[in-house]
Amino acid sequence: MLLLPWLAFFIYSASAVLVNVTIDDTFGDPTTGNKIQYSPPSSWNLGGDCNGCSAYPSAAQAYLHTWQDGTFNKDSGSNPNPNQVLLATVPFTGTAVYVYCILALSQASPTGRSDMTFIVDNQVVGTFVNEPQPGQSGFLYNVLVYANNSLADSRHILTIQNGHTDGEKSLILLDYIIYS
Ligand SMILES: *[C@@H]1O[C@H](CO)[C@@H](O)[C@H](O)[C@H]1NC(C)=O
Ligand SMILES: *[C@@H]1O[C@H](CO)[C@@H](O)[C@H](O)[C@H]1NC(C)=O
């Protein structure tokens, strides 16, 4: 009889520690109000609401029906910020972080090539590179492109970089970030 309240207490404590917060690409962090900062701003577009975008994934399959679309391209004249990497930055407090993207599977129209670098507190901690294969098309949703569950329990700043200076063209379709 005495065990049950204790069990309930421990289950409650464990789940309280592991609460996940989802930061939407557009609406931000519902608990802190922080929004993801995008730079350079003119390289990022609200997906699905964008004239210049070539990627048209299904909004119904995106978290809160939104994503951010950005293309790195080093060629001058191809975009307003040639050869400038794209950055998405957000602070969070916790011990784990997970980044979810939509991936385009086509080689062209849209160029589905992915080239992401993940930076936590100014330190490069991971990369995600995907080369689309010939004959493929369509999109993958809820793709976990970076996970880290061994962060110190403190405030952190996550930066997602799309592309590399002088590197190949690459697309990012950022959907959401989870931390806990
Ligand atoms: C939190 O989110 C991560 C990543 O999606 C997942 O692996 C984990 O099971 C979630 N934890 C809880 C308590 O929901
Ligand atoms: C997680 O981040 C820490 C820095 O806070 C880093 O040392 C570690 O390598 C990262 N782990 C992964 C799996 O990226």
XYZ file of N, CA and C and ligand atoms in Angstrom:
568
model
N 0.834 -1.203 0.000
C 0.000 0.000 0.000
C 0.874 1.260 0.000
N 1.934 1.200 0.791
C 2.801 2.380 0.876
C 3.620 2.593 -0.390
N 3.793 1.526 -1.159
C 4.666 1.621 -2.343
C 4.087 2.532 -3.424
N 2.776 2.487 -3.569
C 2.192 3.171 -4.725
C 2.464 4.670 -4.761
N 2.267 5.393 -3.642
C 2.576 6.838 -3.704
C 4.043 7.091 -4.044
N 4.929 6.235 -3.511
C 6.349 6.432 -3.814
C 6.630 6.211 -5.290
N 6.000 5.153 -5.825
C 6.195 4.856 -7.244
C 5.707 6.042 -8.080
N 4.542 6.524 -7.728
C 3.978 7.669 -8.458
C 4.920 8.868 -8.364
N 5.490 9.051 -7.187
C 6.403 10.177 -7.000
C 7.615 10.047 -7.918
N 8.200 8.839 -7.981
C 9.403 8.663 -8.798
C 9.098 8.804 -10.283
N 7.952 8.274 -10.705
C 7.584 8.404 -12.120
C 7.387 9.884 -12.451
N 6.737 10.597 -11.548
C 6.502 12.020 -11.781
C 7.837 12.770 -11.867
N 8.757 12.472 -10.935
C 10.050 13.164 -10.920
C 10.799 12.912 -12.220
N 10.821 11.637 -12.653
C 11.575 11.281 -13.859
C 10.997 12.003 -15.068
N 9.672 12.004 -15.196
C 9.095 12.619 -16.390
C 9.245 14.142 -16.335
N 9.255 14.710 -15.132
C 9.417 16.155 -15.022
C 10.790 16.575 -15.527
N 11.799 15.728 -15.293
C 13.157 16.048 -15.721
C 13.287 15.947 -17.246
N 12.511 15.025 -17.843
C 12.713 14.739 -19.266
C 11.722 15.457 -20.184
N 11.130 16.520 -19.715
C 10.152 17.210 -20.560
C 10.825 17.775 -21.809
N 10.240 17.483 -22.945
C 10.747 17.987 -24.216
C 10.046 19.280 -24.590
N 10.802 20.220 -25.083
C 10.228 21.456 -25.615
C 10.534 21.480 -27.109
N 9.537 21.803 -27.912
C 9.745 21.876 -29.362
C 9.791 23.333 -29.801
N 10.894 23.702 -30.434
C 11.052 25.057 -30.980
C 10.673 24.982 -32.452
N 9.598 25.649 -32.817
C 9.201 25.659 -34.226
C 10.091 26.623 -35.009
N 10.335 26.301 -36.272
C 11.183 27.165 -37.117
C 10.648 28.597 -37.179
N 9.322 28.732 -37.142
C 8.687 30.036 -37.342
C 8.170 30.624 -36.032
N 7.503 29.788 -35.228
C 6.823 30.304 -34.029
C 7.730 30.303 -32.803
N 8.859 29.604 -32.882
C 9.834 29.671 -31.804
C 9.512 28.763 -30.631
N 10.086 29.120 -29.482
C 10.015 28.317 -28.254
C 8.786 28.738 -27.456
N 7.792 27.848 -27.290
C 6.566 28.256 -26.596
C 6.776 28.530 -25.109
N 7.873 28.035 -24.521
C 8.080 28.240 -23.081
C 8.862 29.513 -22.781
N 9.750 29.919 -23.684
C 10.574 31.108 -23.424
C 10.224 32.279 -24.335
N 9.542 31.998 -25.441
C 9.262 33.037 -26.421
C 10.419 33.303 -27.373
N 11.561 32.613 -27.154
C 12.707 32.817 -28.055
C 12.372 32.345 -29.463
N 12.765 33.142 -30.432
C 12.605 32.715 -31.821
C 13.972 32.411 -32.405
N 13.979 31.553 -33.394
C 15.231 31.254 -34.083
C 15.631 32.484 -34.894
N 16.907 32.875 -34.786
C 17.426 34.021 -35.549
C 18.070 33.482 -36.827
N 17.705 34.088 -37.951
C 18.203 33.620 -39.242
C 19.101 34.671 -39.879
N 20.277 34.230 -40.354
C 21.148 35.183 -41.038
C 21.864 34.524 -42.221
N 22.193 35.273 -43.282
C 21.611 36.605 -43.492
C 20.104 36.476 -43.732
N 19.290 37.404 -43.205
C 17.836 37.238 -43.280
C 17.328 37.016 -44.701
N 17.951 37.684 -45.677
C 17.426 37.570 -47.043
C 17.753 36.229 -47.693
N 18.551 35.381 -47.010
C 18.818 34.044 -47.565
C 17.798 33.010 -47.100
N 16.947 33.404 -46.154
C 15.967 32.464 -45.586
C 14.564 32.886 -45.985
N 13.718 31.891 -46.246
C 12.336 32.157 -46.618
C 11.415 31.233 -45.856
N 10.253 31.754 -45.494
C 9.225 30.906 -44.925
C 8.742 29.970 -46.035
N 9.017 28.675 -45.864
C 8.671 27.707 -46.902
C 7.174 27.692 -47.161
N 6.805 27.426 -48.394
C 5.399 27.355 -48.754
C 4.790 28.719 -49.019
N 5.525 29.787 -48.674
C 4.990 31.141 -48.801
C 6.053 31.990 -49.494
N 6.635 31.435 -50.550
C 7.871 31.989 -51.061
C 7.909 31.833 -52.574
N 8.137 32.952 -53.269
C 8.143 32.906 -54.739
C 9.385 32.248 -55.297
N 10.537 32.514 -54.635
C 11.797 32.030 -55.182
C 12.114 30.584 -54.838
N 11.336 29.968 -53.950
C 11.695 28.617 -53.509
C 11.407 27.588 -54.595
N 12.267 26.560 -54.660
C 12.028 25.492 -55.633
C 11.590 24.207 -54.946
N 11.598 24.203 -53.613
C 11.184 23.004 -52.874
C 9.755 23.179 -52.370
N 8.894 22.255 -52.722
C 7.501 22.322 -52.288
C 7.084 21.048 -51.566
N 7.603 20.870 -50.345
C 7.124 19.725 -49.563
C 5.685 19.944 -49.107
N 5.094 18.920 -48.523
C 3.715 19.000 -48.047
C 3.668 19.725 -46.707
N 2.944 20.853 -46.664
C 2.833 21.599 -45.404
C 2.178 20.737 -44.333
N 1.259 19.870 -44.752
C 0.532 19.039 -43.790
C 1.483 18.126 -43.014
N 2.640 17.818 -43.598
C 3.572 16.903 -42.937
C 4.677 17.638 -42.174
N 4.639 18.966 -42.212
C 5.635 19.754 -41.481
C 5.067 20.126 -40.112
N 5.950 20.203 -39.101
C 5.514 20.570 -37.751
C 4.891 21.970 -37.773
N 3.681 22.101 -37.274
C 2.886 23.334 -37.290
C 2.745 23.914 -38.709
N 2.937 23.035 -39.701
C 2.729 23.373 -41.122
C 3.729 24.405 -41.648
N 4.867 24.564 -40.954
C 5.853 25.562 -41.405
C 7.247 24.954 -41.493
N 8.095 25.543 -42.310
C 9.527 25.247 -42.347
C 10.234 26.466 -42.932
N 11.549 26.537 -42.714
C 12.348 27.612 -43.293
C 13.196 27.032 -44.407
N 13.194 27.721 -45.529
C 13.878 27.268 -46.730
C 15.079 28.175 -46.974
N 16.271 27.573 -47.103
C 17.466 28.363 -47.399
C 18.399 27.594 -48.317
N 18.996 28.304 -49.262
C 19.945 27.675 -50.180
C 21.275 28.406 -50.111
N 22.331 27.631 -49.910
C 23.683 28.187 -50.048
C 24.119 27.981 -51.493
N 24.627 29.058 -52.112
C 25.160 28.939 -53.476
C 26.307 29.933 -53.601
N 27.472 29.438 -53.982
C 28.638 30.324 -54.046
C 28.643 31.187 -55.306
N 27.838 30.820 -56.315
C 27.907 31.522 -57.608
C 27.317 32.929 -57.526
N 28.107 33.908 -57.977
C 27.612 35.283 -57.934
C 26.424 35.419 -58.885
N 25.439 36.199 -58.453
C 24.230 36.387 -59.253
C 23.159 35.348 -58.987
N 23.504 34.262 -58.286
C 22.515 33.197 -58.050
C 21.559 33.552 -56.927
N 21.989 34.448 -56.036
C 21.167 34.802 -54.868
C 21.737 36.097 -54.275
N 21.029 36.725 -53.324
C 21.486 38.021 -52.798
C 22.793 37.932 -52.003
N 23.142 36.755 -51.509
C 24.323 36.624 -50.648
C 25.228 35.481 -51.109
N 25.789 35.591 -52.336
C 26.586 34.478 -52.844
C 27.762 34.149 -51.940
N 27.990 32.854 -51.778
C 29.130 32.334 -51.010
C 29.096 32.710 -49.533
N 27.911 33.096 -49.039
C 27.772 33.352 -47.588
C 26.987 32.201 -46.978
N 27.586 31.535 -45.982
C 26.858 30.432 -45.339
C 25.624 30.975 -44.636
N 24.615 30.113 -44.498
C 23.373 30.486 -43.828
C 23.436 29.985 -42.383
N 22.963 30.817 -41.454
C 23.006 30.443 -40.042
C 21.619 30.557 -39.417
N 21.295 29.579 -38.566
C 20.076 29.625 -37.745
C 20.526 29.406 -36.307
N 20.173 30.337 -35.424
C 20.709 30.318 -34.053
C 19.580 30.456 -33.042
N 19.663 29.650 -31.972
C 18.661 29.765 -30.906
C 19.272 29.338 -29.570
N 18.943 30.044 -28.479
C 19.389 29.601 -27.162
C 18.388 28.621 -26.550
N 18.873 27.772 -25.659
C 17.983 26.874 -24.903
C 18.718 26.463 -23.631
N 17.970 26.004 -22.640
C 18.579 25.516 -21.411
C 18.194 24.062 -21.236
N 19.181 23.161 -21.194
C 18.884 21.746 -21.053
C 20.111 20.894 -21.296
N 19.882 19.576 -21.339
C 20.994 18.629 -21.472
C 20.955 17.864 -22.798
N 19.894 18.084 -23.598
C 19.798 17.372 -24.876
C 19.194 18.283 -25.930
N 19.614 18.063 -27.180
C 19.036 18.843 -28.281
C 18.976 17.967 -29.531
N 17.876 18.119 -30.281
C 17.624 17.312 -31.479
C 17.143 18.249 -32.586
N 17.746 18.138 -33.768
C 17.371 19.026 -34.872
C 16.675 18.192 -35.960
N 15.509 18.656 -36.377
C 14.714 17.947 -37.386
C 14.530 18.798 -38.637
N 14.797 18.176 -39.787
C 14.641 18.842 -41.076
C 13.751 18.026 -41.993
N 13.316 18.684 -43.051
C 12.727 17.993 -44.192
C 13.857 17.843 -45.197
N 13.981 16.684 -45.826
C 15.019 16.503 -46.849
C 14.370 16.363 -48.215
N 14.924 17.062 -49.209
C 14.514 16.864 -50.597
C 15.401 15.760 -51.164
N 14.801 14.800 -51.870
C 15.561 13.647 -52.344
C 16.089 13.804 -53.759
N 15.654 14.871 -54.448
C 16.035 15.059 -55.853
C 17.420 15.703 -55.972
N 18.099 15.411 -57.082
C 19.414 16.028 -57.314
C 19.275 17.469 -57.796
N 18.185 17.758 -58.524
C 17.966 19.111 -59.055
C 16.477 19.429 -59.018
N 16.171 20.751 -58.953
C 14.785 21.266 -58.976
C 13.848 20.559 -58.020
N 14.020 20.631 -56.743
C 15.096 21.355 -56.077
C 16.381 20.528 -55.917
N 17.478 21.254 -55.788
C 18.747 20.635 -55.436
C 18.619 20.125 -54.007
N 18.632 18.833 -53.831
C 18.383 18.290 -52.503
C 19.627 18.113 -51.656
N 20.766 18.438 -52.223
C 22.014 18.212 -51.471
C 21.997 18.934 -50.126
N 22.351 18.197 -49.053
C 22.402 18.774 -47.700
C 23.839 18.854 -47.227
N 24.178 19.975 -46.590
C 25.524 20.153 -46.034
C 25.381 21.049 -44.809
N 25.179 20.411 -43.658
C 24.928 21.171 -42.423
C 26.049 20.942 -41.421
N 26.308 21.991 -40.649
C 27.281 21.913 -39.558
C 26.570 22.388 -38.294
N 26.799 21.689 -37.195
C 26.125 22.020 -35.931
C 27.150 22.542 -34.938
N 26.822 23.685 -34.362
C 27.744 24.383 -33.473
C 27.010 24.613 -32.146
N 27.590 24.144 -31.049
C 27.016 24.394 -29.721
C 28.023 25.222 -28.937
N 27.579 26.366 -28.453
C 28.436 27.250 -27.656
C 29.769 27.517 -28.376
N 29.666 27.852 -29.650
C 30.826 28.216 -30.493
C 31.771 27.064 -30.802
N 31.357 25.821 -30.525
C 32.207 24.668 -30.816
C 31.493 23.797 -31.855
N 32.174 23.441 -32.943
C 31.584 22.550 -33.942
C 31.447 21.160 -33.322
N 30.207 20.635 -33.295
C 29.968 19.344 -32.639
C 29.424 18.285 -33.592
N 29.078 18.660 -34.822
C 28.554 17.633 -35.721
C 28.301 18.167 -37.110
N 28.107 17.226 -38.051
C 27.774 17.589 -39.428
C 26.706 16.629 -39.938
N 26.003 17.057 -40.966
C 25.065 16.174 -41.670
C 25.205 16.477 -43.157
N 25.601 15.472 -43.915
C 25.754 15.639 -45.361
C 24.944 14.555 -46.042
N 24.156 14.926 -47.037
C 23.398 13.936 -47.797
C 23.434 14.290 -49.270
N 23.879 13.331 -50.075
C 23.927 13.504 -51.531
C 22.766 12.726 -52.131
N 21.790 13.420 -52.752
C 20.675 12.703 -53.381
C 21.171 11.771 -54.494
N 20.478 10.670 -54.658
C 20.862 9.684 -55.668
C 20.071 9.908 -56.959
N 20.650 9.554 -58.111
C 19.942 9.751 -59.387
C 18.582 9.046 -59.384
N 17.617 9.690 -60.008
C 16.306 9.065 -60.165
C 15.400 9.204 -58.955
N 15.884 9.844 -57.902
C 15.046 9.990 -56.704
C 14.301 11.316 -56.747
N 13.152 11.343 -56.070
C 12.386 12.587 -55.977
C 11.580 12.561 -54.684
N 10.895 13.643 -54.433
C 10.052 13.704 -53.241
C 10.809 14.156 -52.013
N 10.186 13.978 -50.853
C 10.713 14.529 -49.607
C 10.636 13.503 -48.485
N 11.533 13.658 -47.530
C 11.455 12.910 -46.277
C 11.173 13.917 -45.172
N 10.307 13.533 -44.236
C 9.893 14.444 -43.167
C 10.424 13.955 -41.822
N 10.533 14.894 -40.871
C 10.952 14.534 -39.508
C 12.291 13.802 -39.506
N 13.230 14.273 -40.316
C 14.541 13.636 -40.371
C 15.425 14.233 -39.272
N 15.906 13.342 -38.396
C 16.781 13.781 -37.301
C 18.180 13.989 -37.887
N 18.613 15.240 -38.000
C 19.908 15.534 -38.623
C 21.005 15.754 -37.587
N 20.611 16.007 -36.333
C 21.618 16.129 -35.274
C 20.983 15.819 -33.926
N 21.686 15.041 -33.113
C 21.227 14.720 -31.753
C 22.399 14.810 -30.804
N 22.153 15.399 -29.648
C 23.185 15.447 -28.601
C 22.474 15.363 -27.254
N 22.703 14.253 -26.530
C 22.050 14.129 -25.219
C 23.067 14.132 -24.083
N 24.222 14.735 -24.356
C 25.255 14.759 -23.305
C 25.765 16.176 -23.047
N 24.841 17.127 -23.090
C 25.240 18.515 -22.820
C 25.253 18.782 -21.320
N 26.086 19.693 -20.904
C 26.061 20.145 -19.510
C 24.713 20.812 -19.246
N 24.201 20.656 -18.015
C 22.888 21.199 -17.678
C 22.996 22.706 -17.462
N 22.899 23.446 -18.566
C 23.034 24.902 -18.493
C 22.447 25.517 -19.756
N 22.598 26.816 -19.868
C 22.128 27.503 -21.066
C 23.121 27.265 -22.200
N 22.603 27.007 -23.388
C 23.454 26.764 -24.557
C 22.957 27.599 -25.731
N 23.846 27.786 -26.693
C 23.441 28.414 -27.945
C 23.747 27.444 -29.069
N 22.690 27.068 -29.788
C 22.834 26.172 -30.931
C 22.824 26.992 -32.209
N 23.794 26.719 -33.079
C 23.818 27.331 -34.404
C 23.857 26.220 -35.446
N 22.960 26.331 -36.416
C 22.946 25.395 -37.541
C 23.464 26.170 -38.741
N 24.512 25.636 -39.374
C 25.091 26.286 -40.555
C 24.744 25.479 -41.794
N 24.247 26.158 -42.827
C 23.976 25.512 -44.115
C 25.032 25.938 -45.111
N 25.748 24.962 -45.681
C 26.759 25.233 -46.693
C 28.119 25.502 -46.090
N 29.104 25.550 -46.983
C 30.492 25.856 -46.627
C 31.006 26.900 -47.596
N 31.786 27.854 -47.114
C 32.402 28.844 -47.996
C 33.145 28.113 -49.121
N 32.887 28.530 -50.358
C 33.471 27.931 -51.567
C 33.002 26.492 -51.818
N 32.006 26.051 -51.057
C 31.516 24.679 -51.230
C 30.399 24.578 -52.246
N 29.823 23.386 -52.342
C 28.764 23.132 -53.317
C 27.432 23.669 -52.818
N 26.535 23.840 -53.784
C 25.186 24.298 -53.489
C 24.518 23.346 -52.493
N 23.824 23.894 -51.508
C 23.118 23.018 -50.575
C 21.842 23.675 -50.068
N 20.877 22.816 -49.811
C 19.532 23.250 -49.405
C 19.301 22.860 -47.951
N 18.637 23.747 -47.205
C 18.158 23.374 -45.868
C 16.673 23.684 -45.783
N 15.914 22.715 -45.255
C 14.488 22.903 -44.987
C 14.323 22.605 -43.497
N 14.521 23.641 -42.675
C 14.540 23.461 -41.220
C 13.111 23.452 -40.686
N 12.762 22.377 -39.941
C 11.373 22.249 -39.477
C 11.236 22.555 -37.982
N 12.002 21.848 -37.126
C 11.889 22.121 -35.687
C 13.089 21.583 -34.933
N 13.234 22.066 -33.698
C 14.317 21.664 -32.809
C 13.667 21.239 -31.497
N 14.078 20.107 -30.955
C 13.588 19.674 -29.633
C 14.734 19.773 -28.638
N 14.444 20.247 -27.430
C 15.460 20.165 -26.376
C 14.792 19.694 -25.095
N 15.622 19.158 -24.222
C 15.095 18.743 -22.916
C 16.200 18.815 -21.880
C 12.225 13.802 -26.433
O 12.519 13.931 -27.792
C 13.505 13.006 -28.242
C 13.809 13.359 -29.682
O 12.656 13.343 -30.476
C 12.969 11.592 -28.082
O 13.972 10.670 -28.500
C 12.618 11.360 -26.627
O 12.029 10.083 -26.504
C 11.663 12.419 -26.126
N 11.479 12.269 -24.706
C 10.292 12.389 -24.121
C 10.264 12.242 -22.628
O 9.254 12.598 -24.762
C 27.572 17.263 -27.513
O 28.066 18.543 -27.179
C 29.281 18.525 -26.476
C 29.657 19.974 -26.197
O 28.758 20.535 -25.296
C 30.355 17.859 -27.299
O 31.547 17.772 -26.546
C 29.921 16.463 -27.710
O 30.842 15.918 -28.612
C 28.558 16.547 -28.399
N 28.082 15.213 -28.736
C 27.555 14.938 -29.922
C 27.032 13.546 -30.108
O 27.487 15.750 -30.825
